[in-house]
PDB file of C-alpha atoms in Angstrom:
ATOM      1  CA  MET A   1       0.078  -0.037  -0.102  1.00  0.00           C
ATOM      2  CA  SER A   2       1.434   3.365  -1.052  1.00  0.00           C
ATOM      3  CA  ALA A   3       0.470   6.534   0.979  1.00  0.00           C
ATOM      4  CA  ARG A   4       1.026   8.584  -2.236  1.00  0.00           C
ATOM      5  CA  ASP A   5      -1.515   6.433  -4.234  1.00  0.00           C
ATOM      6  CA  LEU A   6      -3.825   6.392  -1.207  1.00  0.00           C
ATOM      7  CA  ALA A   7      -3.799  10.198  -1.079  1.00  0.00           C
ATOM      8  CA  VAL A   8      -4.458  10.392  -4.764  1.00  0.00           C
ATOM      9  CA  VAL A   9      -7.551   8.093  -4.684  1.00  0.00           C
ATOM     10  CA  ALA A  10      -8.810  10.089  -1.610  1.00  0.00           C
ATOM     11  CA  ARG A  11      -8.521  13.291  -3.448  1.00  0.00           C
ATOM     12  CA  PHE A  12     -10.180  11.974  -6.406  1.00  0.00           C
ATOM     13  CA  GLY A  13     -13.006  10.582  -4.286  1.00  0.00           C
ATOM     14  CA  GLY A  14     -13.361  13.868  -2.484  1.00  0.00           C
ATOM     15  CA  ARG A  15     -13.740  15.778  -5.870  1.00  0.00           C
ATOM     16  CA  LEU A  16     -16.415  13.427  -6.889  1.00  0.00           C
ATOM     17  CA  TYR A  17     -18.053  13.514  -3.446  1.00  0.00           C
ATOM     18  CA  TRP A  18     -18.483  17.246  -3.636  1.00  0.00           C
ATOM     19  CA  ARG A  19     -19.938  17.038  -7.159  1.00  0.00           C
ATOM     20  CA  ASP A  20     -22.506  14.421  -6.426  1.00  0.00           C
ATOM     21  CA  LYS A  21     -25.751  15.857  -5.972  1.00  0.00           C
ATOM     22  CA  VAL A  22     -26.982  12.708  -4.247  1.00  0.00           C
ATOM     23  CA  ALA A  23     -24.216  12.705  -1.780  1.00  0.00           C
ATOM     24  CA  LEU A  24     -24.770  16.265  -1.156  1.00  0.00           C
ATOM     25  CA  SER A  25     -28.465  15.862  -0.374  1.00  0.00           C
ATOM     26  CA  THR A  26     -27.985  12.846   1.703  1.00  0.00           C
ATOM     27  CA  SER A  27     -24.649  12.498   3.464  1.00  0.00           C
ATOM     28  CA  VAL A  28     -24.288  16.353   3.761  1.00  0.00           C
ATOM     29  CA  THR A  29     -27.771  18.001   4.066  1.00  0.00           C
ATOM     30  CA  LEU A  30     -29.382  15.167   5.958  1.00  0.00           C
ATOM     31  CA  SER A  31     -26.414  14.799   8.269  1.00  0.00           C
ATOM     32  CA  LEU A  32     -26.319  18.424   9.086  1.00  0.00           C
ATOM     33  CA  GLY A  33     -30.137  18.690   9.439  1.00  0.00           C
ATOM     34  CA  LEU A  34     -30.511  15.738  11.731  1.00  0.00           C
ATOM     35  CA  GLY A  35     -27.190  16.571  13.551  1.00  0.00           C
ATOM     36  CA  ILE A  36     -28.112  20.116  14.344  1.00  0.00           C
ATOM     37  CA  GLY A  37     -31.979  20.134  14.224  1.00  0.00           C
ATOM     38  CA  MET A  38     -32.776  17.326  16.796  1.00  0.00           C
ATOM     39  CA  PRO A  39     -30.457  18.302  19.554  1.00  0.00           C
ATOM     40  CA  LEU A  40     -31.530  21.889  19.070  1.00  0.00           C
ATOM     41  CA  LEU A  41     -35.258  20.894  19.214  1.00  0.00           C
ATOM     42  CA  THR A  42     -34.491  18.963  22.349  1.00  0.00           C
ATOM     43  CA  ASP A  43     -32.818  22.079  23.811  1.00  0.00           C
ATOM     44  CA  ARG A  44     -35.865  24.183  23.143  1.00  0.00           C
ATOM     45  CA  LEU A  45     -38.419  21.727  24.324  1.00  0.00           C
ATOM     46  CA  ARG A  46     -36.767  20.098  27.359  1.00  0.00           C
ATOM     47  CA  GLY A  47     -33.573  22.120  27.948  1.00  0.00           C
ATOM     48  CA  GLY A  48     -30.720  20.899  30.131  1.00  0.00           C
ATOM     49  CA  ALA A  49     -27.310  19.737  29.138  1.00  0.00           C
ATOM     50  CA  GLU A  50     -27.891  16.123  29.929  1.00  0.00           C
ATOM     51  CA  ALA A  51     -30.989  15.950  27.444  1.00  0.00           C
ATOM     52  CA  VAL A  52     -29.131  17.789  24.762  1.00  0.00           C
ATOM     53  CA  LEU A  53     -26.053  15.414  25.160  1.00  0.00           C
ATOM     54  CA  ASP A  54     -28.285  12.346  24.936  1.00  0.00           C
ATOM     55  CA  ALA A  55     -29.949  13.695  21.764  1.00  0.00           C
ATOM     56  CA  HIS A  56     -26.508  14.656  20.207  1.00  0.00           C
ATOM     57  CA  LEU A  57     -24.903  11.314  20.953  1.00  0.00           C
ATOM     58  CA  GLY A  58     -27.854   9.458  19.501  1.00  0.00           C
ATOM     59  CA  VAL A  59     -28.005  11.439  16.366  1.00  0.00           C
ATOM     60  CA  LEU A  60     -24.195  11.183  16.016  1.00  0.00           C
ATOM     61  CA  ALA A  61     -24.378   7.590  15.589  1.00  0.00           C
ATOM     62  CA  MET A  62     -26.841   8.017  12.759  1.00  0.00           C
ATOM     63  CA  ILE A  63     -24.718  10.805  11.112  1.00  0.00           C
ATOM     64  CA  VAL A  64     -21.804   8.324  11.088  1.00  0.00           C
ATOM     65  CA  VAL A  65     -23.954   5.579   9.444  1.00  0.00           C
ATOM     66  CA  ILE A  66     -25.459   7.972   6.806  1.00  0.00           C
ATOM     67  CA  ALA A  67     -21.971   9.536   5.822  1.00  0.00           C
ATOM     68  CA  THR A  68     -19.977   6.123   5.831  1.00  0.00           C
ATOM     69  CA  PHE A  69     -21.890   2.893   5.687  1.00  0.00           C
ATOM     70  CA  ASN A  70     -24.656   4.122   3.535  1.00  0.00           C
ATOM     71  CA  GLN A  71     -22.505   6.531   1.364  1.00  0.00           C
ATOM     72  CA  ILE A  72     -19.696   4.001   0.606  1.00  0.00           C
ATOM     73  CA  ALA A  73     -22.251   1.291  -0.155  1.00  0.00           C
ATOM     74  CA  VAL A  74     -23.791   3.555  -2.848  1.00  0.00           C
ATOM     75  CA  THR A  75     -20.708   4.914  -3.967  1.00  0.00           C
ATOM     76  CA  LEU A  76     -18.714   1.740  -4.564  1.00  0.00           C
ATOM     77  CA  THR A  77     -21.673  -0.004  -6.067  1.00  0.00           C
ATOM     78  CA  ALA A  78     -22.078   2.773  -8.670  1.00  0.00           C
ATOM     79  CA  ARG A  79     -18.301   2.723  -9.531  1.00  0.00           C
ATOM     80  CA  ARG A  80     -18.462  -1.013  -9.741  1.00  0.00           C
ATOM     81  CA  ASP A  81     -21.432  -1.052 -12.071  1.00  0.00           C
ATOM     82  CA  GLN A  82     -19.915   1.808 -14.086  1.00  0.00           C
ATOM     83  CA  LEU A  83     -16.707  -0.334 -14.503  1.00  0.00           C
ATOM     84  CA  LEU A  84     -14.811   2.456 -12.821  1.00  0.00           C
ATOM     85  CA  LEU A  85     -13.233   0.247 -10.205  1.00  0.00           C
ATOM     86  CA  LYS A  86     -12.150  -2.139 -12.909  1.00  0.00           C
ATOM     87  CA  ARG A  87     -10.443   0.689 -14.642  1.00  0.00           C
ATOM     88  CA  MET A  88      -8.695   2.119 -11.623  1.00  0.00           C
ATOM     89  CA  ARG A  89      -7.168  -1.249 -10.993  1.00  0.00           C
ATOM     90  CA  SER A  90      -5.824  -1.321 -14.372  1.00  0.00           C
ATOM     91  CA  THR A  91      -3.907   1.960 -13.713  1.00  0.00           C
ATOM     92  CA  GLY A  92      -1.542   0.087 -11.526  1.00  0.00           C
ATOM     93  CA  LEU A  93      -3.201   0.985  -8.230  1.00  0.00           C
ATOM     94  CA  SER A  94      -3.298  -1.905  -5.869  1.00  0.00           C
ATOM     95  CA  ASP A  95      -6.722  -3.071  -4.421  1.00  0.00           C
ATOM     96  CA  ARG A  96      -5.738  -1.760  -1.120  1.00  0.00           C
ATOM     97  CA  ASP A  97      -4.985   1.680  -2.447  1.00  0.00           C
ATOM     98  CA  VAL A  98      -8.245   1.888  -4.414  1.00  0.00           C
ATOM     99  CA  LEU A  99     -10.414   0.915  -1.395  1.00  0.00           C
ATOM    100  CA  GLY A 100      -8.176   2.580   1.310  1.00  0.00           C
ATOM    101  CA  GLY A 101      -8.467   5.824  -0.570  1.00  0.00           C
ATOM    102  CA  GLU A 102     -12.283   5.670  -0.872  1.00  0.00           C
ATOM    103  CA  ILE A 103     -12.428   4.792   2.917  1.00  0.00           C
ATOM    104  CA  GLY A 104     -10.027   7.568   3.904  1.00  0.00           C
ATOM    105  CA  ASN A 105     -11.953  10.125   1.953  1.00  0.00           C
ATOM    106  CA  LEU A 106     -15.292   9.405   3.594  1.00  0.00           C
ATOM    107  CA  VAL A 107     -13.609   9.208   7.018  1.00  0.00           C
ATOM    108  CA  VAL A 108     -12.348  12.761   6.342  1.00  0.00           C
ATOM    109  CA  GLN A 109     -15.749  14.002   5.091  1.00  0.00           C
ATOM    110  CA  THR A 110     -17.660  12.389   8.096  1.00  0.00           C
ATOM    111  CA  THR A 111     -15.067  13.909  10.561  1.00  0.00           C
ATOM    112  CA  LEU A 112     -15.614  17.445   9.031  1.00  0.00           C
ATOM    113  CA  LEU A 113     -19.414  16.833   9.196  1.00  0.00           C
ATOM    114  CA  THR A 114     -19.366  15.903  12.853  1.00  0.00           C
ATOM    115  CA  ALA A 115     -17.140  18.839  13.701  1.00  0.00           C
ATOM    116  CA  VAL A 116     -19.507  21.343  11.972  1.00  0.00           C
ATOM    117  CA  VAL A 117     -22.488  19.746  13.870  1.00  0.00           C
ATOM    118  CA  SER A 118     -20.556  19.690  17.161  1.00  0.00           C
ATOM    119  CA  VAL A 119     -19.420  23.468  16.874  1.00  0.00           C
ATOM    120  CA  ALA A 120     -22.924  24.482  15.903  1.00  0.00           C
ATOM    121  CA  LEU A 121     -24.423  22.706  18.831  1.00  0.00           C
ATOM    122  CA  TYR A 122     -21.938  24.385  21.205  1.00  0.00           C
ATOM    123  CA  ALA A 123     -22.820  27.701  20.037  1.00  0.00           C
ATOM    124  CA  THR A 124     -26.620  27.410  19.898  1.00  0.00           C
ATOM    125  CA  THR A 125     -27.540  24.962  22.798  1.00  0.00           C
ATOM    126  CA  GLY A 126     -26.509  23.982  26.159  1.00  0.00           C
ATOM    127  CA  LEU A 127     -24.309  21.135  24.952  1.00  0.00           C
ATOM    128  CA  PRO A 128     -20.901  21.293  26.790  1.00  0.00           C
ATOM    129  CA  VAL A 129     -17.544  20.823  25.041  1.00  0.00           C
ATOM    130  CA  PRO A 130     -16.045  17.383  25.457  1.00  0.00           C
ATOM    131  CA  ARG A 131     -13.815  17.093  28.548  1.00  0.00           C
ATOM    132  CA  ASP A 132     -11.489  14.886  26.543  1.00  0.00           C
ATOM    133  CA  PRO A 133     -11.733  15.970  22.831  1.00  0.00           C
ATOM    134  CA  LEU A 134      -9.027  13.546  21.722  1.00  0.00           C
ATOM    135  CA  LEU A 135     -11.298  10.612  22.795  1.00  0.00           C
ATOM    136  CA  TYR A 136     -14.200  12.073  21.093  1.00  0.00           C
ATOM    137  CA  LEU A 137     -12.246  12.486  17.900  1.00  0.00           C
ATOM    138  CA  VAL A 138     -11.050   8.782  18.199  1.00  0.00           C
ATOM    139  CA  ALA A 139     -14.718   7.673  18.540  1.00  0.00           C
ATOM    140  CA  VAL A 140     -15.663   9.572  15.337  1.00  0.00           C
ATOM    141  CA  VAL A 141     -12.533   8.315  13.332  1.00  0.00           C
ATOM    142  CA  ALA A 142     -12.622   4.897  14.554  1.00  0.00           C
ATOM    143  CA  GLY A 143     -16.324   4.563  14.115  1.00  0.00           C
ATOM    144  CA  ALA A 144     -16.371   6.047  10.541  1.00  0.00           C
ATOM    145  CA  THR A 145     -13.471   3.650   9.546  1.00  0.00           C
ATOM    146  CA  VAL A 146     -15.169   0.495  10.850  1.00  0.00           C
ATOM    147  CA  LEU A 147     -18.454   1.477   9.331  1.00  0.00           C
ATOM    148  CA  CYS A 148     -16.746   2.260   6.053  1.00  0.00           C
ATOM    149  CA  LEU A 149     -15.100  -1.267   6.074  1.00  0.00           C
ATOM    150  CA  LEU A 150     -18.629  -2.851   6.725  1.00  0.00           C
ATOM    151  CA  GLY A 151     -20.094  -0.757   4.062  1.00  0.00           C
ATOM    152  CA  THR A 152     -17.655  -1.781   1.605  1.00  0.00           C
ATOM    153  CA  ALA A 153     -18.233  -5.515   2.350  1.00  0.00           C
ATOM    154  CA  PHE A 154     -21.946  -4.895   2.141  1.00  0.00           C
ATOM    155  CA  THR A 155     -21.724  -4.097  -1.556  1.00  0.00           C
ATOM    156  CA  ALA A 156     -21.206  -7.767  -2.309  1.00  0.00           C
ATOM    157  CA  ALA A 157     -24.819  -8.221  -1.450  1.00  0.00           C
ATOM    158  CA  VAL A 158     -26.083  -5.228  -3.467  1.00  0.00           C
ATOM    159  CA  PRO A 159     -27.117  -6.358  -7.024  1.00  0.00           C
ATOM    160  CA  ARG A 160     -27.224  -2.935  -8.611  1.00  0.00           C
ATOM    161  CA  THR A 161     -26.752   0.698  -7.972  1.00  0.00           C
ATOM    162  CA  GLU A 162     -30.474   1.613  -7.947  1.00  0.00           C
ATOM    163  CA  VAL A 163     -31.221  -0.476  -4.848  1.00  0.00           C
ATOM    164  CA  ALA A 164     -27.897   0.294  -2.782  1.00  0.00           C
ATOM    165  CA  GLY A 165     -29.570   3.191  -0.836  1.00  0.00           C
ATOM    166  CA  VAL A 166     -32.615   1.286   0.134  1.00  0.00           C
ATOM    167  CA  MET A 167     -30.709  -1.833   1.178  1.00  0.00           C
ATOM    168  CA  THR A 168     -28.778   0.063   3.610  1.00  0.00           C
ATOM    169  CA  LEU A 169     -31.801   1.538   5.330  1.00  0.00           C
ATOM    170  CA  PRO A 170     -32.336  -1.492   7.809  1.00  0.00           C
ATOM    171  CA  PHE A 171     -28.862  -0.949   9.262  1.00  0.00           C
ATOM    172  CA  PHE A 172     -29.546   2.782   9.670  1.00  0.00           C
ATOM    173  CA  PHE A 173     -32.724   2.189  11.517  1.00  0.00           C
ATOM    174  CA  LEU A 174     -31.140  -0.412  13.764  1.00  0.00           C
ATOM    175  CA  ALA A 175     -28.244   1.897  14.459  1.00  0.00           C
ATOM    176  CA  GLY A 176     -30.574   4.719  15.260  1.00  0.00           C
ATOM    177  CA  ALA A 177     -32.669   2.617  17.712  1.00  0.00           C
ATOM    178  CA  ALA A 178     -29.580   1.330  19.499  1.00  0.00           C
ATOM    179  CA  SER A 179     -27.957   4.660  19.867  1.00  0.00           C
ATOM    180  CA  GLY A 180     -31.276   6.362  21.160  1.00  0.00           C
ATOM    181  CA  GLY A 181     -31.462   8.541  17.946  1.00  0.00           C
ATOM    182  CA  PHE A 182     -35.177   7.639  17.780  1.00  0.00           C
ATOM    183  CA  GLY A 183     -35.817   8.585  21.271  1.00  0.00           C
ATOM    184  CA  PRO A 184     -36.492   5.963  24.150  1.00  0.00           C
ATOM    185  CA  LEU A 185     -37.551   3.268  21.547  1.00  0.00           C
ATOM    186  CA  LEU A 186     -35.426   0.347  23.416  1.00  0.00           C
ATOM    187  CA  GLU A 187     -37.561   0.934  26.711  1.00  0.00           C
ATOM    188  CA  MET A 188     -40.446  -0.500  24.724  1.00  0.00           C
ATOM    189  CA  LEU A 189     -38.765  -3.560  23.550  1.00  0.00           C
ATOM    190  CA  PRO A 190     -37.561  -6.604  25.597  1.00  0.00           C
ATOM    191  CA  GLY A 191     -34.184  -6.074  27.422  1.00  0.00           C
ATOM    192  CA  TRP A 192     -32.368  -8.515  25.333  1.00  0.00           C
ATOM    193  CA  VAL A 193     -32.954  -6.495  22.233  1.00  0.00           C
ATOM    194  CA  GLY A 194     -31.028  -3.607  23.663  1.00  0.00           C
ATOM    195  CA  THR A 195     -28.228  -5.978  24.709  1.00  0.00           C
ATOM    196  CA  VAL A 196     -27.917  -7.370  21.250  1.00  0.00           C
ATOM    197  CA  LEU A 197     -28.030  -4.001  19.533  1.00  0.00           C
ATOM    198  CA  GLY A 198     -25.471  -2.536  22.073  1.00  0.00           C
ATOM    199  CA  PHE A 199     -22.814  -4.702  20.286  1.00  0.00           C
ATOM    200  CA  LEU A 200     -23.310  -2.774  17.022  1.00  0.00           C
ATOM    201  CA  PRO A 201     -20.416  -0.525  16.092  1.00  0.00           C
ATOM    202  CA  THR A 202     -22.480   2.575  16.581  1.00  0.00           C
ATOM    203  CA  GLY A 203     -23.185   1.453  20.206  1.00  0.00           C
ATOM    204  CA  ALA A 204     -19.283   1.506  20.815  1.00  0.00           C
ATOM    205  CA  VAL A 205     -19.046   5.003  19.200  1.00  0.00           C
ATOM    206  CA  VAL A 206     -21.697   6.365  21.531  1.00  0.00           C
ATOM    207  CA  ASP A 207     -19.972   4.740  24.432  1.00  0.00           C
ATOM    208  CA  LEU A 208     -16.664   6.222  23.456  1.00  0.00           C
ATOM    209  CA  ALA A 209     -18.119   9.638  22.938  1.00  0.00           C
ATOM    210  CA  ARG A 210     -20.087   9.586  26.283  1.00  0.00           C
ATOM    211  CA  THR A 211     -16.936   8.769  28.075  1.00  0.00           C
ATOM    212  CA  ALA A 212     -15.248  11.850  26.320  1.00  0.00           C
ATOM    213  CA  TYR A 213     -18.111  14.044  27.743  1.00  0.00           C
ATOM    214  CA  ALA A 214     -18.018  12.562  31.279  1.00  0.00           C
ATOM    215  CA  ALA A 215     -17.358  15.437  33.687  1.00  0.00           C
ATOM    216  CA  ASP A 216     -15.575  13.521  36.400  1.00  0.00           C
ATOM    217  CA  GLY A 217     -13.305  11.163  34.276  1.00  0.00           C
ATOM    218  CA  THR A 218      -9.490  10.718  34.688  1.00  0.00           C
ATOM    219  CA  LEU A 219      -6.974   9.433  32.290  1.00  0.00           C
ATOM    220  CA  ALA A 220      -7.040   5.964  33.884  1.00  0.00           C
ATOM    221  CA  GLY A 221     -10.662   5.951  34.021  1.00  0.00           C
ATOM    222  CA  ASP A 222     -11.026   6.903  30.367  1.00  0.00           C
ATOM    223  CA  LEU A 223      -8.653   4.314  29.268  1.00  0.00           C
ATOM    224  CA  GLN A 224     -10.572   1.625  31.257  1.00  0.00           C
ATOM    225  CA  ALA A 225     -13.984   2.781  29.950  1.00  0.00           C
ATOM    226  CA  ALA A 226     -12.742   3.036  26.408  1.00  0.00           C
ATOM    227  CA  ALA A 227     -11.286  -0.617  26.490  1.00  0.00           C
ATOM    228  CA  VAL A 228     -14.536  -2.433  25.679  1.00  0.00           C
ATOM    229  CA  PRO A 229     -15.889  -0.236  22.882  1.00  0.00           C
ATOM    230  CA  LEU A 230     -12.581  -0.257  21.124  1.00  0.00           C
ATOM    231  CA  LEU A 231     -12.442  -4.090  21.279  1.00  0.00           C
ATOM    232  CA  VAL A 232     -15.975  -4.118  19.877  1.00  0.00           C
ATOM    233  CA  LEU A 233     -14.860  -1.825  16.911  1.00  0.00           C
ATOM    234  CA  ALA A 234     -11.819  -3.910  16.441  1.00  0.00           C
ATOM    235  CA  GLY A 235     -13.830  -7.044  16.200  1.00  0.00           C
ATOM    236  CA  TRP A 236     -16.121  -5.344  13.611  1.00  0.00           C
ATOM    237  CA  ALA A 237     -13.093  -4.107  11.823  1.00  0.00           C
ATOM    238  CA  LEU A 238     -11.572  -7.627  11.502  1.00  0.00           C
ATOM    239  CA  LEU A 239     -14.930  -8.821  10.286  1.00  0.00           C
ATOM    240  CA  GLY A 240     -15.118  -6.271   7.658  1.00  0.00           C
ATOM    241  CA  VAL A 241     -11.681  -6.827   6.311  1.00  0.00           C
ATOM    242  CA  PHE A 242     -12.406 -10.586   6.246  1.00  0.00           C
ATOM    243  CA  ALA A 243     -15.602 -10.059   4.214  1.00  0.00           C
ATOM    244  CA  ILE A 244     -14.028  -7.594   1.755  1.00  0.00           C
ATOM    245  CA  GLY A 245     -11.240 -10.033   0.955  1.00  0.00           C
ATOM    246  CA  ARG A 246     -13.618 -12.877   0.697  1.00  0.00           C
ATOM    247  CA  TRP A 247     -16.733 -11.417  -1.091  1.00  0.00           C
ATOM    248  CA  PHE A 248     -16.098  -8.043  -2.522  1.00  0.00           C
ATOM    249  CA  ARG A 249     -16.752  -7.722  -6.312  1.00  0.00           C
ATOM    250  CA  TRP A 250     -14.928  -5.464  -8.612  1.00  0.00           C
ATOM    251  CA  GLU A 251     -17.137  -6.014 -11.517  1.00  0.00           C
ATOM    252  CA  PRO A 252     -20.997  -6.240 -11.806  1.00  0.00           C
ATOM    253  CA  ARG A 253     -22.497  -9.756 -12.032  1.00  0.00           C
ATOM    254  CA  ARG A 254     -22.953 -10.966 -15.549  1.00  0.00           C
ATOM    255  CA  SER A 255     -26.328 -11.933 -16.467  1.00  0.00           C
TER     256      SER A 255
END
């Protein structure tokens, strides 16, 4: 894997990303609307830093899913069906460079989106600044990377570009329910459902971010609290890498 080739593919993906009207209306507009609108509404209706924080963390997981898992599944499926992935491989780029550059681009875009959302909420609501900004950044970057890997692997199950977005919706709704993005939905379901959904990668992202916001934490406490969520993300990352190597398709299925 070449750092230069990764950067080239990432820049190429970034240019296409900001010219893609579908990406701008979903990943960007929807993420900003949900990420700022829901916590802002919570602040106006209920008030209190804790309520706003809960809303922010719940929507944060949904933003990461939209901007990574959903987006990369749609993007790579489209480029596969247009034979663009096949052409990129023929230029001498390795498979890791092609996929790594696409993943790196979306990780950067997602980090920027969450930064805009967070700063807007700090300025307009009672949401406090994270006590540990570095851990908050780790939560976003690690979560975005893992979800990009899973979204890349998921393209193997997508038959064609037109249905890619629809096929990612079930995971989006599961992630939103698990993170609290849809309100206290889990309280109406059996306890085991919440336990199972808690092992989704978005649950680990929320746990890491919540630790970063904890007012009375210490370095040792943060490391201890971050250990399990990071192990969960590592497990999902290994699963994603394995699935990509085993099932990822570079060309559309032949009829």
